[in-house]
Amino acid sequence: MLFLNTYSKNHIRSLSLCMTILQKNIIFANEILIICNMKPYHSFLIFLGFICCAVLSSIHSYNCTQRDIIQDMNQALAQTLSRKKEGWITPDTIQDYRSHLKIPEIRKHSFVYYALDKETSGLHSHKIKWEKNSRILEFQGYADCSIASIFFMSDQRLTGSLSVIALLWILFSFAYFRKHQKDMIIFGNMMLSITEKNFYNLKHEPIHLTPMQQELMFLFFSTSDHKLTKNEICENLWPKKTDASETLYTLIKRLKPVILQKGNIKITSDRGKDYQLQINK
């Protein structure tokens, strides 16, 4: 019962250890989803946060379990030595020691031996002195438990939950960006969202254009070779205007520096008859 209580307390400690980081990640994720402007590196940072929480939780649970085992070995050895009359280690001594262990998983792998001067690897209790008839001896409890054994004994439920959340998050992110990539037309350093009819740079930051500039750029991006004739532009932008040459010239003149700076794109002209977008090299 005591071990189960300690087990539950360790789980609570593991939960508290990761709660702050988890809370920040969830708030960050909600803000991104609300503004519908999630970027790939945001998604990766959130995924990395979940993984870090899972690793920290796993290590913490492992350390708590290791500490509980050592404490259990300490109390079992103390009880064994309090009843011991002779300084010899017998099978009954080991059997008595194992009977006092409260963690059943380590009973078959535990034994008592004389304390060694040098520090030994593996799990062992503190050195406890036994004194009888002017004889003073030091004993230690040992447990032949591998790292894997301690790991499977530890409470990894929180780690498992965080790992599942991380997996679901990365799958969601993959589906999200795959869906939005189909909605995007990329040319140079500019991206067009077909559904939104808005332009962004490669960092998914909006590129601010006037309504007329946006309409013209949408026409350019709608063609496979990003090429339009003068008549096509005028008919789409100013269908009721008989001669829109001057208006078109002014529009393109003002648009050129914007898309060159924001998207590394230039507009070339074939004697004023055809206009085409080209990547500036």
mmCIF file of C-alpha atoms in Angstrom:
data_model
loop_
_atom_site.group_PDB
_atom_site.id
_atom_site.type_symbol
_atom_site.label_atom_id
_atom_site.label_comp_id
_atom_site.label_asym_id
_atom_site.label_seq_id
_atom_site.Cartn_x
_atom_site.Cartn_y
_atom_site.Cartn_z
ATOM 1 C CA MET A 1 0.000 0.000 0.000
ATOM 2 C CA LEU A 2 2.857 2.362 0.870
ATOM 3 C CA PHE A 3 4.519 1.665 -2.483
ATOM 4 C CA LEU A 4 1.254 2.356 -4.324
ATOM 5 C CA ASN A 5 0.926 5.684 -2.519
ATOM 6 C CA THR A 6 4.525 6.553 -3.399
ATOM 7 C CA TYR A 7 3.844 5.415 -6.962
ATOM 8 C CA SER A 8 0.874 7.788 -7.197
ATOM 9 C CA LYS A 9 2.872 10.650 -5.683
ATOM 10 C CA ASN A 10 5.616 10.107 -8.269
ATOM 11 C CA HIS A 11 3.035 10.294 -11.021
ATOM 12 C CA ILE A 12 1.738 13.584 -9.579
ATOM 13 C CA ARG A 13 5.283 14.957 -9.365
ATOM 14 C CA SER A 14 5.901 13.983 -12.993
ATOM 15 C CA LEU A 15 2.682 15.685 -14.010
ATOM 16 C CA SER A 16 3.618 18.867 -12.128
ATOM 17 C CA LEU A 17 7.087 18.875 -13.690
ATOM 18 C CA CYS A 18 5.690 19.086 -17.226
ATOM 19 C CA MET A 19 2.514 21.086 -16.552
ATOM 20 C CA THR A 20 4.104 24.513 -16.995
ATOM 21 C CA ILE A 21 5.741 23.634 -20.311
ATOM 22 C CA LEU A 22 2.592 21.888 -21.529
ATOM 23 C CA GLN A 23 0.420 24.866 -20.610
ATOM 24 C CA LYS A 24 2.652 27.236 -22.589
ATOM 25 C CA ASN A 25 2.603 24.894 -25.588
ATOM 26 C CA ILE A 26 -1.187 24.603 -25.532
ATOM 27 C CA ILE A 27 -1.659 28.384 -25.273
ATOM 28 C CA PHE A 28 0.833 28.888 -28.097
ATOM 29 C CA ALA A 29 -0.953 26.302 -30.261
ATOM 30 C CA ASN A 30 -4.364 27.845 -29.602
ATOM 31 C CA GLU A 31 -3.158 31.324 -30.547
ATOM 32 C CA ILE A 32 -1.751 30.026 -33.821
ATOM 33 C CA LEU A 33 -4.903 28.090 -34.673
ATOM 34 C CA ILE A 34 -7.159 31.027 -33.794
ATOM 35 C CA ILE A 35 -5.430 33.436 -36.131
ATOM 36 C CA CYS A 36 -5.223 30.660 -38.791
ATOM 37 C CA ASN A 37 -1.680 31.597 -39.616
ATOM 38 C CA MET A 38 0.278 28.572 -38.485
ATOM 39 C CA LYS A 39 3.777 28.309 -39.862
ATOM 40 C CA PRO A 40 5.817 25.122 -40.247
ATOM 41 C CA TYR A 41 8.421 26.102 -37.674
ATOM 42 C CA HIS A 42 5.644 26.833 -35.137
ATOM 43 C CA SER A 43 4.364 23.320 -35.613
ATOM 44 C CA PHE A 44 7.862 21.889 -35.206
ATOM 45 C CA LEU A 45 8.466 23.898 -32.006
ATOM 46 C CA ILE A 46 5.232 22.598 -30.493
ATOM 47 C CA PHE A 47 6.142 19.029 -31.485
ATOM 48 C CA LEU A 48 9.607 19.515 -29.983
ATOM 49 C CA GLY A 49 8.008 20.842 -26.788
ATOM 50 C CA PHE A 50 5.852 17.720 -26.422
ATOM 51 C CA ILE A 51 8.863 15.469 -27.033
ATOM 52 C CA CYS A 52 10.960 17.352 -24.450
ATOM 53 C CA CYS A 53 8.137 17.032 -21.924
ATOM 54 C CA ALA A 54 7.894 13.307 -22.634
ATOM 55 C CA VAL A 55 11.645 12.826 -22.170
ATOM 56 C CA LEU A 56 11.701 14.875 -18.952
ATOM 57 C CA SER A 57 8.708 12.965 -17.617
ATOM 58 C CA SER A 58 10.340 9.624 -18.453
ATOM 59 C CA ILE A 59 13.610 10.557 -16.752
ATOM 60 C CA HIS A 60 11.796 11.902 -13.700
ATOM 61 C CA SER A 61 9.677 8.745 -13.346
ATOM 62 C CA TYR A 62 12.772 6.578 -13.747
ATOM 63 C CA ASN A 63 14.663 8.516 -11.051
ATOM 64 C CA CYS A 64 11.685 8.402 -8.675
ATOM 65 C CA THR A 65 11.375 4.640 -9.102
ATOM 66 C CA GLN A 66 15.102 4.165 -8.548
ATOM 67 C CA ARG A 67 14.920 6.276 -5.388
ATOM 68 C CA ASP A 68 11.900 4.288 -4.125
ATOM 69 C CA ILE A 69 13.772 1.018 -4.660
ATOM 70 C CA ILE A 70 16.774 2.275 -2.670
ATOM 71 C CA GLN A 71 14.516 3.475 0.143
ATOM 72 C CA ASP A 72 12.779 0.109 0.193
ATOM 73 C CA MET A 73 16.130 -1.662 0.352
ATOM 74 C CA ASN A 74 17.231 0.605 3.229
ATOM 75 C CA GLN A 75 14.206 -0.167 5.372
ATOM 76 C CA ALA A 76 14.328 -3.895 4.573
ATOM 77 C CA LEU A 77 18.006 -4.093 5.517
ATOM 78 C CA ALA A 78 17.408 -2.146 8.736
ATOM 79 C CA GLN A 79 14.661 -4.559 9.782
ATOM 80 C CA THR A 80 16.758 -7.575 8.865
ATOM 81 C CA LEU A 81 19.774 -6.418 10.868
ATOM 82 C CA SER A 82 17.654 -5.515 13.896
ATOM 83 C CA ARG A 83 16.706 -9.198 14.220
ATOM 84 C CA LYS A 84 20.062 -10.634 13.240
ATOM 85 C CA LYS A 85 22.005 -12.400 16.031
ATOM 86 C CA GLU A 86 25.085 -13.610 14.147
ATOM 87 C CA GLY A 87 27.450 -11.819 11.809
ATOM 88 C CA TRP A 88 27.279 -14.522 9.180
ATOM 89 C CA ILE A 89 25.226 -14.157 6.029
ATOM 90 C CA THR A 90 23.068 -17.227 5.570
ATOM 91 C CA PRO A 91 20.242 -18.147 3.182
ATOM 92 C CA ASP A 92 17.850 -17.304 6.014
ATOM 93 C CA THR A 93 19.361 -13.796 6.192
ATOM 94 C CA ILE A 94 18.673 -13.222 2.503
ATOM 95 C CA GLN A 95 15.201 -14.751 2.805
ATOM 96 C CA ASP A 96 14.407 -12.522 5.786
ATOM 97 C CA TYR A 97 15.695 -9.468 3.883
ATOM 98 C CA ARG A 98 13.560 -10.256 0.862
ATOM 99 C CA SER A 99 10.470 -10.713 3.016
ATOM 100 C CA HIS A 100 10.791 -7.123 4.232
ATOM 101 C CA LEU A 101 10.947 -5.660 0.723
ATOM 102 C CA LYS A 102 7.684 -3.952 -0.213
ATOM 103 C CA ILE A 103 8.326 -3.831 -3.943
ATOM 104 C CA PRO A 104 7.623 -7.367 -5.190
ATOM 105 C CA GLU A 105 9.435 -6.904 -8.521
ATOM 106 C CA ILE A 106 12.862 -6.721 -6.863
ATOM 107 C CA ARG A 107 12.542 -9.529 -4.301
ATOM 108 C CA LYS A 108 13.941 -12.290 -6.489
ATOM 109 C CA HIS A 109 16.834 -10.097 -7.591
ATOM 110 C CA SER A 110 17.881 -8.777 -4.160
ATOM 111 C CA PHE A 111 20.461 -10.039 -1.683
ATOM 112 C CA VAL A 112 22.498 -8.933 1.327
ATOM 113 C CA TYR A 113 26.272 -8.780 1.456
ATOM 114 C CA TYR A 114 29.041 -7.196 3.479
ATOM 115 C CA ALA A 115 29.535 -3.551 2.585
ATOM 116 C CA LEU A 116 32.386 -2.947 0.179
ATOM 117 C CA ASP A 117 34.905 -0.157 0.597
ATOM 118 C CA LYS A 118 34.622 0.860 -3.029
ATOM 119 C CA GLU A 119 31.479 2.220 -4.601
ATOM 120 C CA THR A 120 29.843 -0.440 -6.721
ATOM 121 C CA SER A 121 27.749 0.012 -9.822
ATOM 122 C CA GLY A 122 24.121 -0.986 -9.806
ATOM 123 C CA LEU A 123 21.441 -0.486 -7.198
ATOM 124 C CA HIS A 124 22.465 -0.796 -3.570
ATOM 125 C CA SER A 125 21.231 0.426 -0.222
ATOM 126 C CA HIS A 126 23.075 2.622 2.226
ATOM 127 C CA LYS A 127 25.697 0.999 4.419
ATOM 128 C CA ILE A 128 24.169 0.012 7.750
ATOM 129 C CA LYS A 129 26.252 -0.992 10.782
ATOM 130 C CA TRP A 130 25.498 -4.125 12.796
ATOM 131 C CA GLU A 131 26.972 -4.434 16.264
ATOM 132 C CA LYS A 132 26.849 -7.483 18.520
ATOM 133 C CA ASN A 133 29.216 -8.635 21.269
ATOM 134 C CA SER A 134 31.809 -5.981 20.390
ATOM 135 C CA ARG A 135 31.690 -7.043 16.740
ATOM 136 C CA ILE A 136 30.968 -4.264 14.271
ATOM 137 C CA LEU A 137 30.129 -5.084 10.678
ATOM 138 C CA GLU A 138 28.659 -3.109 7.815
ATOM 139 C CA PHE A 139 26.066 -4.587 5.460
ATOM 140 C CA GLN A 140 24.475 -3.453 2.236
ATOM 141 C CA GLY A 141 21.505 -4.567 0.228
ATOM 142 C CA TYR A 142 21.939 -5.090 -3.495
ATOM 143 C CA ALA A 143 19.464 -5.466 -6.345
ATOM 144 C CA ASP A 144 20.415 -6.986 -9.663
ATOM 145 C CA CYS A 145 18.152 -4.731 -11.748
ATOM 146 C CA SER A 146 19.006 -3.516 -15.224
ATOM 147 C CA ILE A 147 18.146 -0.064 -16.557
ATOM 148 C CA ALA A 148 15.396 -1.648 -18.633
ATOM 149 C CA SER A 149 13.921 -3.351 -15.549
ATOM 150 C CA ILE A 150 13.753 -0.083 -13.621
ATOM 151 C CA PHE A 151 12.304 1.673 -16.662
ATOM 152 C CA PHE A 152 9.452 -0.841 -16.988
ATOM 153 C CA MET A 153 8.812 -0.624 -13.255
ATOM 154 C CA SER A 154 8.499 3.171 -13.432
ATOM 155 C CA ASP A 155 5.276 4.999 -14.175
ATOM 156 C CA GLN A 156 5.518 5.945 -17.843
ATOM 157 C CA ARG A 157 1.844 6.729 -18.399
ATOM 158 C CA LEU A 158 2.416 10.465 -18.668
ATOM 159 C CA THR A 159 5.339 9.865 -21.036
ATOM 160 C CA GLY A 160 3.149 7.626 -23.170
ATOM 161 C CA SER A 161 0.360 10.202 -23.238
ATOM 162 C CA LEU A 162 2.724 12.986 -24.261
ATOM 163 C CA SER A 163 4.257 10.786 -26.952
ATOM 164 C CA VAL A 164 0.805 10.028 -28.376
ATOM 165 C CA ILE A 165 -0.065 13.740 -28.324
ATOM 166 C CA ALA A 166 3.209 14.535 -30.109
ATOM 167 C CA LEU A 167 2.478 11.886 -32.745
ATOM 168 C CA LEU A 168 -1.075 13.141 -33.275
ATOM 169 C CA TRP A 169 0.197 16.709 -33.471
ATOM 170 C CA ILE A 170 2.784 15.945 -36.148
ATOM 171 C CA LEU A 171 0.201 13.957 -38.154
ATOM 172 C CA PHE A 172 -2.257 16.858 -37.854
ATOM 173 C CA SER A 173 0.421 19.335 -38.894
ATOM 174 C CA PHE A 174 1.410 17.207 -41.874
ATOM 175 C CA ALA A 175 -2.208 16.996 -43.032
ATOM 176 C CA TYR A 176 -2.717 20.729 -42.401
ATOM 177 C CA PHE A 177 0.277 21.874 -44.405
ATOM 178 C CA ARG A 178 -0.313 19.325 -47.150
ATOM 179 C CA LYS A 179 -3.840 20.659 -47.568
ATOM 180 C CA HIS A 180 -2.665 24.271 -47.614
ATOM 181 C CA GLN A 181 0.199 23.542 -49.991
ATOM 182 C CA LYS A 182 -2.363 22.416 -52.570
ATOM 183 C CA ASP A 183 -4.084 25.766 -52.102
ATOM 184 C CA MET A 184 -0.840 27.697 -52.707
ATOM 185 C CA ILE A 185 0.832 28.836 -55.914
ATOM 186 C CA ILE A 186 4.480 29.726 -55.321
ATOM 187 C CA PHE A 187 6.583 31.841 -57.641
ATOM 188 C CA GLY A 188 9.787 33.530 -56.610
ATOM 189 C CA ASN A 189 9.435 34.547 -52.991
ATOM 190 C CA MET A 190 5.692 35.046 -53.246
ATOM 191 C CA MET A 191 2.841 32.666 -52.497
ATOM 192 C CA LEU A 192 -0.770 33.035 -53.576
ATOM 193 C CA SER A 193 -3.546 31.507 -51.491
ATOM 194 C CA ILE A 194 -6.172 30.631 -54.075
ATOM 195 C CA THR A 195 -9.077 30.484 -51.630
ATOM 196 C CA GLU A 196 -8.112 33.684 -49.820
ATOM 197 C CA LYS A 197 -6.782 35.494 -52.897
ATOM 198 C CA ASN A 198 -4.067 36.898 -50.695
ATOM 199 C CA PHE A 199 -0.320 37.030 -51.261
ATOM 200 C CA TYR A 200 2.335 35.997 -48.744
ATOM 201 C CA ASN A 201 6.099 35.762 -48.624
ATOM 202 C CA LEU A 202 7.859 32.445 -47.976
ATOM 203 C CA LYS A 203 7.582 33.056 -44.215
ATOM 204 C CA HIS A 204 3.811 33.216 -44.677
ATOM 205 C CA GLU A 205 3.760 36.899 -43.837
ATOM 206 C CA PRO A 206 1.136 38.879 -45.797
ATOM 207 C CA ILE A 207 2.304 41.093 -48.654
ATOM 208 C CA HIS A 208 0.202 44.229 -48.722
ATOM 209 C CA LEU A 209 -0.983 45.278 -52.176
ATOM 210 C CA THR A 210 -3.633 47.695 -53.340
ATOM 211 C CA PRO A 211 -6.877 46.050 -54.573
ATOM 212 C CA MET A 212 -5.947 46.713 -58.204
ATOM 213 C CA GLN A 213 -2.377 45.433 -57.739
ATOM 214 C CA GLN A 214 -3.770 42.315 -56.088
ATOM 215 C CA GLU A 215 -6.170 41.705 -58.991
ATOM 216 C CA LEU A 216 -3.359 42.052 -61.511
ATOM 217 C CA MET A 217 -1.039 39.721 -59.578
ATOM 218 C CA PHE A 218 -3.852 37.186 -59.262
ATOM 219 C CA LEU A 219 -4.209 37.237 -63.066
ATOM 220 C CA PHE A 220 -0.462 36.702 -63.487
ATOM 221 C CA PHE A 221 -0.441 33.786 -61.029
ATOM 222 C CA SER A 222 -3.471 32.227 -62.686
ATOM 223 C CA THR A 223 -1.570 31.568 -65.914
ATOM 224 C CA SER A 224 0.903 28.721 -66.284
ATOM 225 C CA ASP A 225 3.693 30.910 -67.705
ATOM 226 C CA HIS A 226 2.774 34.025 -65.661
ATOM 227 C CA LYS A 227 2.309 35.920 -68.916
ATOM 228 C CA LEU A 228 -0.548 38.223 -69.951
ATOM 229 C CA THR A 229 -1.266 40.348 -72.979
ATOM 230 C CA LYS A 230 -2.133 44.000 -72.626
ATOM 231 C CA ASN A 231 -5.662 43.329 -73.875
ATOM 232 C CA GLU A 232 -6.230 40.507 -71.346
ATOM 233 C CA ILE A 233 -5.262 42.775 -68.476
ATOM 234 C CA CYS A 234 -7.384 45.702 -69.638
ATOM 235 C CA GLU A 235 -10.447 43.546 -70.306
ATOM 236 C CA ASN A 236 -10.292 41.999 -66.851
ATOM 237 C CA LEU A 237 -9.466 45.109 -64.844
ATOM 238 C CA TRP A 238 -11.216 47.887 -66.797
ATOM 239 C CA PRO A 239 -13.827 46.256 -69.033
ATOM 240 C CA LYS A 240 -15.809 49.473 -69.510
ATOM 241 C CA LYS A 241 -12.817 51.646 -70.327
ATOM 242 C CA THR A 242 -12.080 52.126 -74.022
ATOM 243 C CA ASP A 243 -8.370 52.916 -73.591
ATOM 244 C CA ALA A 244 -6.706 51.930 -70.316
ATOM 245 C CA SER A 245 -3.094 52.081 -71.530
ATOM 246 C CA GLU A 246 -2.073 54.956 -69.244
ATOM 247 C CA THR A 247 -3.829 53.394 -66.252
ATOM 248 C CA LEU A 248 -2.103 50.064 -66.897
ATOM 249 C CA TYR A 249 1.279 51.741 -67.285
ATOM 250 C CA THR A 250 0.852 53.564 -63.941
ATOM 251 C CA LEU A 251 -0.353 50.389 -62.197
ATOM 252 C CA ILE A 252 2.625 48.335 -63.375
ATOM 253 C CA LYS A 253 5.082 51.135 -62.605
ATOM 254 C CA ARG A 254 3.897 51.231 -58.979
ATOM 255 C CA LEU A 255 3.680 47.461 -58.674
ATOM 256 C CA LYS A 256 7.224 46.722 -59.883
ATOM 257 C CA PRO A 257 9.201 47.920 -56.811
ATOM 258 C CA VAL A 258 6.759 46.237 -54.430
ATOM 259 C CA ILE A 259 7.017 42.734 -55.861
ATOM 260 C CA LEU A 260 10.750 43.123 -56.498
ATOM 261 C CA GLN A 261 11.357 43.917 -52.847
ATOM 262 C CA LYS A 262 8.818 41.527 -51.325
ATOM 263 C CA GLY A 263 8.911 38.644 -53.784
ATOM 264 C CA ASN A 264 12.140 38.986 -55.792
ATOM 265 C CA ILE A 265 10.001 39.166 -58.936
ATOM 266 C CA LYS A 266 10.286 41.570 -61.856
ATOM 267 C CA ILE A 267 7.828 42.430 -64.618
ATOM 268 C CA THR A 268 9.163 42.350 -68.151
ATOM 269 C CA SER A 269 7.406 43.848 -71.148
ATOM 270 C CA ASP A 270 7.492 43.044 -74.863
ATOM 271 C CA ARG A 271 7.060 46.514 -76.394
ATOM 272 C CA GLY A 272 4.023 47.152 -74.238
ATOM 273 C CA LYS A 273 2.072 44.266 -75.801
ATOM 274 C CA ASP A 274 2.825 41.436 -73.379
ATOM 275 C CA TYR A 275 3.747 41.461 -69.699
ATOM 276 C CA GLN A 276 5.359 38.587 -67.860
ATOM 277 C CA LEU A 277 6.546 37.852 -64.329
ATOM 278 C CA GLN A 278 10.145 36.635 -64.019
ATOM 279 C CA ILE A 279 12.276 35.732 -61.035
ATOM 280 C CA ASN A 280 14.971 38.331 -60.483
ATOM 281 C CA LYS A 281 18.391 36.675 -60.641
#
